[in-house]
Short mmCIF file of C-alpha atoms and ligand atoms in Angstrom, two decimals:
data_model
loop_
_atom_site.label_atom_id
_atom_site.label_comp_id
_atom_site.label_asym_id
_atom_site.label_seq_id
_atom_site.Cartn_x
_atom_site.Cartn_y
_atom_site.Cartn_z
CA MET A 18 76.62 28.96 119.89
CA ASN A 19 77.63 29.73 116.30
CA GLU A 20 80.34 32.18 115.29
CA LEU A 21 77.88 35.02 114.59
CA ASP A 22 76.08 34.66 117.90
CA THR A 23 79.46 34.76 119.66
CA LEU A 24 80.36 37.92 117.77
CA VAL A 25 77.09 39.59 118.80
CA ASP A 26 77.75 38.51 122.33
CA HIS A 27 81.29 40.00 122.30
CA ALA A 28 79.93 43.23 120.92
CA ARG A 29 77.32 43.47 123.66
CA THR A 30 79.99 42.89 126.32
CA ALA A 31 82.35 45.46 124.80
CA PHE A 32 79.57 48.05 124.57
CA ALA A 33 78.47 47.41 128.14
CA GLN A 34 82.06 47.96 129.32
CA ALA A 35 82.31 51.35 127.56
CA ALA A 36 81.94 53.87 130.36
CA THR A 37 81.86 57.00 128.19
CA PRO A 38 80.52 57.91 124.72
CA ALA A 39 84.13 58.08 123.48
CA ASP A 40 84.83 54.52 124.72
CA LEU A 41 81.66 53.38 123.04
CA GLU A 42 82.65 54.86 119.67
CA ASN A 43 86.00 53.05 119.90
CA ALA A 44 84.20 49.80 120.66
CA LYS A 45 81.84 50.41 117.74
CA ALA A 46 84.80 50.75 115.36
CA LEU A 47 86.01 47.28 116.38
CA PHE A 48 82.77 45.70 115.18
CA LEU A 49 81.10 48.00 112.68
CA GLY A 50 84.02 50.14 111.46
CA LYS A 51 85.67 50.01 108.01
CA SER A 52 88.06 47.29 109.11
CA GLY A 53 85.78 45.99 111.87
CA ARG A 54 84.69 42.40 112.38
CA VAL A 55 81.39 42.68 110.50
CA THR A 56 83.06 44.26 107.48
CA GLU A 57 85.61 41.44 107.53
CA LEU A 58 82.81 38.85 107.47
CA MET A 59 81.19 40.62 104.53
CA LYS A 60 84.46 40.61 102.63
CA GLY A 61 84.86 36.87 103.44
CA MET A 62 81.67 36.16 101.51
CA ALA A 63 83.47 36.81 98.21
CA GLN A 64 85.04 33.33 98.39
CA LEU A 65 81.73 31.52 98.98
CA PRO A 66 79.88 29.64 96.24
CA VAL A 67 76.91 31.63 94.91
CA GLU A 68 74.28 29.33 96.44
CA GLU A 69 75.66 29.87 99.99
CA LYS A 70 76.07 33.62 99.64
CA LYS A 71 72.42 34.47 100.13
CA ALA A 72 71.95 32.62 103.41
CA ARG A 73 75.32 33.74 104.76
CA GLY A 74 74.56 37.36 103.86
CA ALA A 75 71.19 37.22 105.59
CA ALA A 76 72.77 35.70 108.73
CA ILE A 77 75.52 38.34 108.83
CA ASN A 78 72.86 41.02 108.40
CA VAL A 79 70.88 39.68 111.34
CA ALA A 80 74.05 39.73 113.45
CA LYS A 81 74.90 43.25 112.23
CA GLN A 82 71.45 44.50 113.12
CA ALA A 83 71.72 42.92 116.58
CA ILE A 84 75.09 44.67 117.10
CA GLU A 85 73.65 47.99 115.92
CA ALA A 86 70.68 47.58 118.25
CA ALA A 87 73.04 46.89 121.17
CA LEU A 88 75.12 49.95 120.22
CA ASN A 89 72.08 52.23 120.11
CA ALA A 90 70.76 50.90 123.39
CA ARG A 91 74.13 51.56 125.03
CA ARG A 92 74.34 55.06 123.47
CA GLN A 93 70.94 55.87 124.89
CA ALA A 94 71.87 54.47 128.31
CA LEU A 95 75.06 56.56 128.44
CA ALA A 96 73.20 59.72 127.36
CA ASP A 97 70.52 59.09 129.98
CA ALA A 98 73.15 58.60 132.67
CA GLU A 99 74.92 61.79 131.66
CA LEU A 100 71.72 63.81 131.73
CA GLU A 101 70.83 62.40 135.10
CA ALA A 102 74.25 63.26 136.55
CA GLN A 103 73.92 66.78 135.20
CA LEU A 104 70.47 67.20 136.69
CA ARG A 105 71.70 65.89 140.01
CA ALA A 106 74.64 68.33 140.00
CA GLU A 107 72.42 71.26 139.17
CA ALA A 108 69.66 70.26 141.54
CA LEU A 109 67.90 73.20 143.15
CA ASP A 110 66.48 72.92 146.62
CA VAL A 111 63.63 75.37 146.32
CA SER A 112 62.91 75.03 150.03
CA LEU A 113 66.26 76.69 150.99
CA PRO A 114 66.06 80.31 152.19
CA GLY A 115 67.05 82.88 149.57
CA ARG A 116 70.37 84.72 149.62
CA ARG A 117 69.79 88.21 150.94
CA ARG A 118 71.61 91.12 149.43
CA ALA A 119 74.18 92.35 151.98
CA GLY A 120 72.99 95.69 153.31
CA GLY A 121 75.57 98.44 153.79
CA GLY A 122 75.55 100.65 156.81
CA LEU A 123 77.13 103.65 158.43
CA HIS A 124 80.55 103.34 160.01
CA PRO A 125 80.34 103.70 163.82
CA VAL A 126 82.44 106.87 163.70
CA SER A 127 80.12 108.30 161.02
CA ARG A 128 77.23 107.56 163.34
CA THR A 129 78.99 109.50 166.09
CA LEU A 130 79.66 112.43 163.75
CA GLU A 131 76.00 112.53 162.69
CA ARG A 132 75.00 112.46 166.33
CA ILE A 133 77.39 115.28 167.23
CA GLU A 134 76.12 117.39 164.33
CA ALA A 135 72.47 116.83 165.27
CA ILE A 136 73.04 117.74 168.93
CA PHE A 137 74.98 120.92 168.16
CA ALA A 138 72.56 121.88 165.40
CA SER A 139 69.81 121.73 168.02
CA MET A 140 71.85 124.29 170.01
CA GLY A 141 72.09 126.64 167.04
CA PHE A 142 75.51 125.63 165.74
CA ASP A 143 76.33 125.67 162.04
CA VAL A 144 78.34 122.72 160.61
CA ALA A 145 81.42 123.63 158.54
CA ASP A 146 83.78 121.55 156.42
CA GLY A 147 87.29 122.39 155.26
CA PRO A 148 90.51 121.11 153.68
CA GLU A 149 92.57 118.29 155.14
CA VAL A 150 95.73 119.53 153.39
CA GLU A 151 96.39 122.79 155.18
CA SER A 152 98.77 125.71 155.04
CA ASP A 153 101.24 126.25 157.83
CA TRP A 154 99.51 129.54 158.62
CA HIS A 155 96.11 127.97 159.16
CA SER A 156 97.33 124.91 161.07
CA PHE A 157 99.72 126.80 163.34
CA THR A 158 100.65 130.46 162.93
CA SER A 159 97.10 131.84 162.79
CA LEU A 160 96.40 129.87 165.95
CA ASN A 161 99.01 131.84 167.86
CA ASN A 162 101.57 129.11 167.33
CA PRO A 163 104.35 130.81 165.33
CA PRO A 164 107.32 129.08 163.65
CA ASN A 165 109.86 127.78 166.17
CA HIS A 166 107.39 128.07 169.05
CA PRO A 167 107.90 125.10 171.39
CA ALA A 168 104.14 124.40 171.38
CA ARG A 169 104.54 123.16 167.79
CA SER A 170 106.16 120.02 169.13
CA MET A 171 102.84 119.08 170.79
CA GLN A 172 101.86 117.70 167.41
CA ASP A 173 103.88 115.34 165.22
CA THR A 174 102.73 116.59 161.89
CA PHE A 175 102.82 115.02 158.41
CA TYR A 176 104.17 117.45 155.83
CA VAL A 177 103.34 117.48 152.15
CA ASP A 178 106.07 117.80 149.52
CA LEU A 179 104.68 121.11 148.29
CA ASN A 180 105.25 124.63 149.56
CA GLY A 181 102.61 127.28 150.09
CA GLU A 182 102.93 130.91 149.03
CA ASP A 183 104.90 131.73 152.17
CA GLY A 184 107.50 129.09 151.31
CA THR A 185 106.49 126.72 154.10
CA PRO A 186 105.28 123.21 153.28
CA TYR A 187 101.62 122.26 153.39
CA ASN A 188 100.66 119.80 156.12
CA LEU A 189 97.97 117.21 156.72
CA ARG A 190 96.06 119.14 159.36
CA PRO A 191 96.94 117.77 162.81
CA HIS A 192 93.71 119.18 164.26
CA THR A 193 90.46 120.80 163.14
CA SER A 194 91.37 124.10 164.84
CA PRO A 195 92.35 125.78 161.53
CA MET A 196 88.64 125.66 160.75
CA GLN A 197 88.05 128.25 163.48
CA VAL A 198 90.04 130.81 161.49
CA ARG A 199 88.77 129.68 158.07
CA TYR A 200 85.13 129.79 159.09
CA ALA A 201 85.30 133.04 161.06
CA HIS A 202 87.15 134.68 158.18
CA GLN A 203 84.28 133.84 155.82
CA GLN A 204 81.83 135.44 158.24
CA VAL A 205 83.63 138.80 158.66
CA LYS A 206 81.45 140.78 156.21
CA LYS A 207 78.21 139.28 157.42
CA LEU A 208 79.18 139.97 161.04
CA ALA A 209 80.05 143.60 160.24
CA ALA A 210 76.62 144.09 158.64
CA GLN A 211 74.91 142.46 161.61
CA PHE A 212 76.92 144.65 163.95
CA GLU A 213 75.74 147.81 162.20
CA ALA A 214 72.13 146.62 162.16
CA ALA A 215 72.31 145.82 165.86
CA GLU A 216 73.63 149.32 166.62
CA ARG A 217 70.62 150.83 164.88
CA ASP A 218 68.04 148.39 166.16
CA PRO A 219 68.47 146.94 169.65
CA ASN A 220 66.05 144.13 168.73
CA ALA A 221 68.14 142.90 165.80
CA SER A 222 70.02 139.67 166.47
CA ALA A 223 73.51 140.23 167.82
CA PRO A 224 76.43 139.20 165.60
CA GLU A 225 77.68 135.80 166.62
CA ILE A 226 79.60 132.80 165.41
CA ARG A 227 78.43 129.39 166.45
CA VAL A 228 79.95 126.56 164.48
CA ILE A 229 81.29 123.04 164.70
CA ALA A 230 83.74 121.59 162.19
CA PRO A 231 84.03 117.81 162.23
CA GLY A 232 86.52 115.98 160.02
CA ARG A 233 89.63 113.88 159.51
CA THR A 234 92.94 114.86 161.10
CA TYR A 235 96.43 113.35 160.93
CA ARG A 236 99.40 112.82 163.19
CA VAL A 237 102.51 110.64 163.23
CA ASP A 238 101.10 108.37 165.91
CA SER A 239 99.96 104.75 166.04
CA ASP A 240 98.97 102.53 168.96
CA ALA A 241 95.80 101.15 170.57
CA THR A 242 94.44 104.63 171.22
CA HIS A 243 96.11 106.61 168.40
CA SER A 244 95.81 106.23 164.66
CA PRO A 245 97.73 108.27 162.04
CA MET A 246 94.32 109.25 160.68
CA PHE A 247 91.71 110.10 163.24
CA HIS A 248 88.76 112.44 163.67
CA GLN A 249 88.22 115.67 165.52
CA CYS A 250 85.34 118.01 165.91
CA GLU A 251 86.09 121.65 166.48
CA GLY A 252 83.62 123.99 168.15
CA LEU A 253 83.61 127.76 168.24
CA TRP A 254 81.22 130.24 169.82
CA LEU A 255 82.12 133.91 169.59
CA GLY A 256 79.94 136.89 170.49
CA ALA A 257 79.82 140.06 172.54
CA ASN A 258 79.64 138.27 175.83
CA VAL A 259 80.23 134.52 175.47
CA SER A 260 82.00 133.12 178.51
CA PHE A 261 83.47 129.98 180.02
CA LYS A 262 80.14 129.51 181.76
CA ASP A 263 78.51 129.07 178.33
CA LEU A 264 81.16 126.53 177.39
CA LYS A 265 80.38 124.58 180.53
CA VAL A 266 76.64 124.61 179.86
CA VAL A 267 76.98 123.72 176.18
CA PHE A 268 79.50 120.95 176.68
CA THR A 269 77.70 119.42 179.66
CA ASP A 270 74.47 119.44 177.70
CA PHE A 271 76.23 117.89 174.73
CA CYS A 272 77.82 115.06 176.75
CA ARG A 273 74.60 114.18 178.57
CA THR A 274 72.66 114.09 175.30
CA PHE A 275 75.35 112.18 173.47
CA PHE A 276 75.63 109.46 176.12
CA GLU A 277 71.91 109.62 176.94
CA SER A 278 72.76 109.93 180.61
CA ASP A 279 72.31 112.64 183.20
CA ASP A 280 74.43 110.50 185.45
CA LEU A 281 77.61 112.09 184.17
CA VAL A 282 79.79 114.92 185.51
CA LEU A 283 82.38 117.13 183.82
CA ARG A 284 85.70 118.48 185.04
CA PHE A 285 87.60 121.37 183.49
CA ARG A 286 91.27 120.69 184.14
CA PRO A 287 93.69 123.61 183.57
CA SER A 288 95.91 123.05 180.56
CA PHE A 289 97.78 124.87 177.82
CA PHE A 290 96.97 125.49 174.19
CA PRO A 291 98.53 128.39 172.28
CA PHE A 292 95.16 129.39 170.81
CA THR A 293 93.25 129.69 174.09
CA GLU A 294 93.78 131.57 177.32
CA PRO A 295 92.83 130.23 179.77
CA SER A 296 92.83 126.65 178.49
CA ALA A 297 91.24 123.54 179.92
CA GLU A 298 91.09 119.86 179.25
CA ILE A 299 87.54 118.52 179.59
CA ASP A 300 87.17 115.21 181.42
CA ILE A 301 83.94 113.34 181.95
CA GLN A 302 83.02 110.81 184.62
CA PHE A 303 80.11 108.38 184.51
CA GLN A 304 78.47 107.80 187.87
CA SER A 305 77.17 104.36 186.93
CA GLY A 306 77.84 101.65 184.36
CA PRO A 307 81.08 99.88 183.40
CA LEU A 308 83.17 103.09 183.24
CA ALA A 309 81.87 104.57 186.50
CA GLY A 310 84.34 106.53 188.61
CA ARG A 311 87.10 107.03 186.00
CA TRP A 312 87.92 110.47 184.61
CA LEU A 313 87.98 110.24 180.82
CA GLU A 314 89.50 113.01 178.72
CA VAL A 315 87.24 113.96 175.82
CA ALA A 316 88.23 117.45 174.65
CA GLY A 317 90.57 120.41 174.82
CA SER A 318 89.00 123.82 175.23
CA GLY A 319 89.47 127.39 176.29
CA GLN A 320 88.70 131.04 175.80
CA VAL A 321 89.82 132.00 172.31
CA HIS A 322 93.10 133.96 172.45
CA PRO A 323 92.83 137.61 171.27
CA ASN A 324 95.60 136.98 168.73
CA VAL A 325 93.50 134.26 167.14
CA VAL A 326 90.43 136.53 167.03
CA ARG A 327 92.59 139.12 165.30
CA ASN A 328 93.80 136.53 162.77
CA MET A 329 90.17 135.76 162.02
CA GLY A 330 89.84 139.39 160.92
CA LEU A 331 87.74 140.28 163.96
CA ASP A 332 88.19 142.77 166.78
CA PRO A 333 89.01 141.03 170.08
CA GLU A 334 87.37 143.95 171.88
CA ARG A 335 84.07 143.01 170.25
CA TYR A 336 84.34 139.24 170.02
CA ILE A 337 85.03 136.97 172.90
CA GLY A 338 84.16 133.34 173.35
CA PHE A 339 85.31 129.77 173.57
CA ALA A 340 86.52 126.98 171.41
CA PHE A 341 86.88 123.29 171.91
CA GLY A 342 88.26 120.33 170.04
CA MET A 343 87.02 116.86 170.80
CA GLY A 344 87.75 113.35 169.58
CA PRO A 345 84.76 111.61 167.99
CA ASP A 346 86.76 108.36 167.80
CA ARG A 347 87.20 108.43 171.58
CA LEU A 348 83.50 109.17 172.04
CA THR A 349 82.66 106.21 169.80
CA MET A 350 84.93 103.91 171.83
CA LEU A 351 83.31 105.06 175.08
CA ARG A 352 79.78 104.79 173.74
CA TYR A 353 80.21 101.25 172.41
CA GLY A 354 82.81 99.96 174.87
CA VAL A 355 85.55 99.38 172.26
CA ASN A 356 89.11 99.45 173.60
CA ASP A 357 91.23 99.46 170.45
CA LEU A 358 90.89 102.45 168.13
CA ARG A 359 92.56 100.62 165.25
CA LEU A 360 89.56 98.30 164.91
CA PHE A 361 87.58 101.22 163.50
CA PHE A 362 89.98 101.70 160.62
CA ASP A 363 90.95 98.11 159.73
CA GLY A 364 87.86 97.70 157.56
CA ASP A 365 87.02 94.27 159.03
CA LEU A 366 83.32 93.68 158.37
CA ARG A 367 83.07 91.18 161.24
CA PHE A 368 83.73 94.12 163.56
CA LEU A 369 81.94 96.87 161.66
CA SER A 370 78.72 94.94 160.96
CA GLN A 371 78.07 94.72 164.70
CA PHE A 372 77.12 98.39 164.68
CA GLN A 373 74.36 98.06 162.09
N1 LIG B 402 93.46 121.47 168.70
C1 LIG B 402 93.68 120.86 170.00
C2 LIG B 402 94.34 119.51 169.79
O1 LIG B 402 94.24 118.97 168.75
C3 LIG B 402 92.38 120.67 170.74
C4 LIG B 402 91.80 121.97 171.15
C5 LIG B 402 92.14 122.51 172.35
C6 LIG B 402 90.92 122.64 170.33
C7 LIG B 402 91.61 123.70 172.76
C8 LIG B 402 90.38 123.84 170.72
C9 LIG B 402 90.72 124.36 171.96
O2 LIG B 402 89.52 124.52 169.99
O3 LIG B 402 90.17 125.53 172.35
O4 LIG B 402 94.95 119.01 170.70
#
């Protein structure tokens, strides 16, 4: 093999060994660059006699062309390989199922609240909403629970670093009961007009308040069945002649509808709340199913105390009735068989998505 053939052969080997375009350009410089081997051979021709120059030049040119052809072939091969790798990396399997957009859904407690609202609406109850940052008067004093009364210690309240007009700090409402007074207060004028109309016309509808007030409430409390933020739903029915019997009917009806079971009994257990007299704790008992036989507390209730009716701006001689406060979180736990309240408020989608 002559010197030129050997050179072409070396170039081919060097190009074949270049694994990347950058390697290949370095290898090219060795042979075809300004101080590469081919250039050197060209320069060497200067010393040759004229008659040899022509043949030598032609031979070097043949070798140069062979090297250039090898270079181009290798360039193409590397580009092809790169394209192929890219295509392989970006390969689409069109037979795979598409990615579905994650659907949102209602929180289980929101579902319970909607359910409660629908059931009470069907019994003629209005739905009211009110502030979570409350005045001391609304949360306590108006509910017959004056400053320094021992009943205040029934609730471990969060206070806000801001005083109301009476100089006492605002609180995060520890129950929805202040909504009784807020709502009734808004109705005073309307009720007075209805009262007058009813005196003139015995067929006119009697003045009445029927309302529920669901919402968030707060207490310094945290364990498996208590969360610093939780929900309550207040209920209030006031009229000329609304009695404990009505409370029993309404609440029994509510529980049976809510749990979709007639196989459920209620117990009114005597208790104390400053804003009701008499007061009762409402317990329910399922007669069948996993919770059968246990008494489960679901609400506080009672006949609204005359002092509270007065604080609503109403005459306790004209308005009598009942109130209750229940725990929608508890109802949600019972309905779905969940035993740790905190799961509802951790925001873990693995838990929450089970209710969709
Ligand atoms: N507010 C009470 C509590 O949070 C619950 C309650 C009891 C509400 C009796 C009422 C009621 O309306 O009449 O413990």
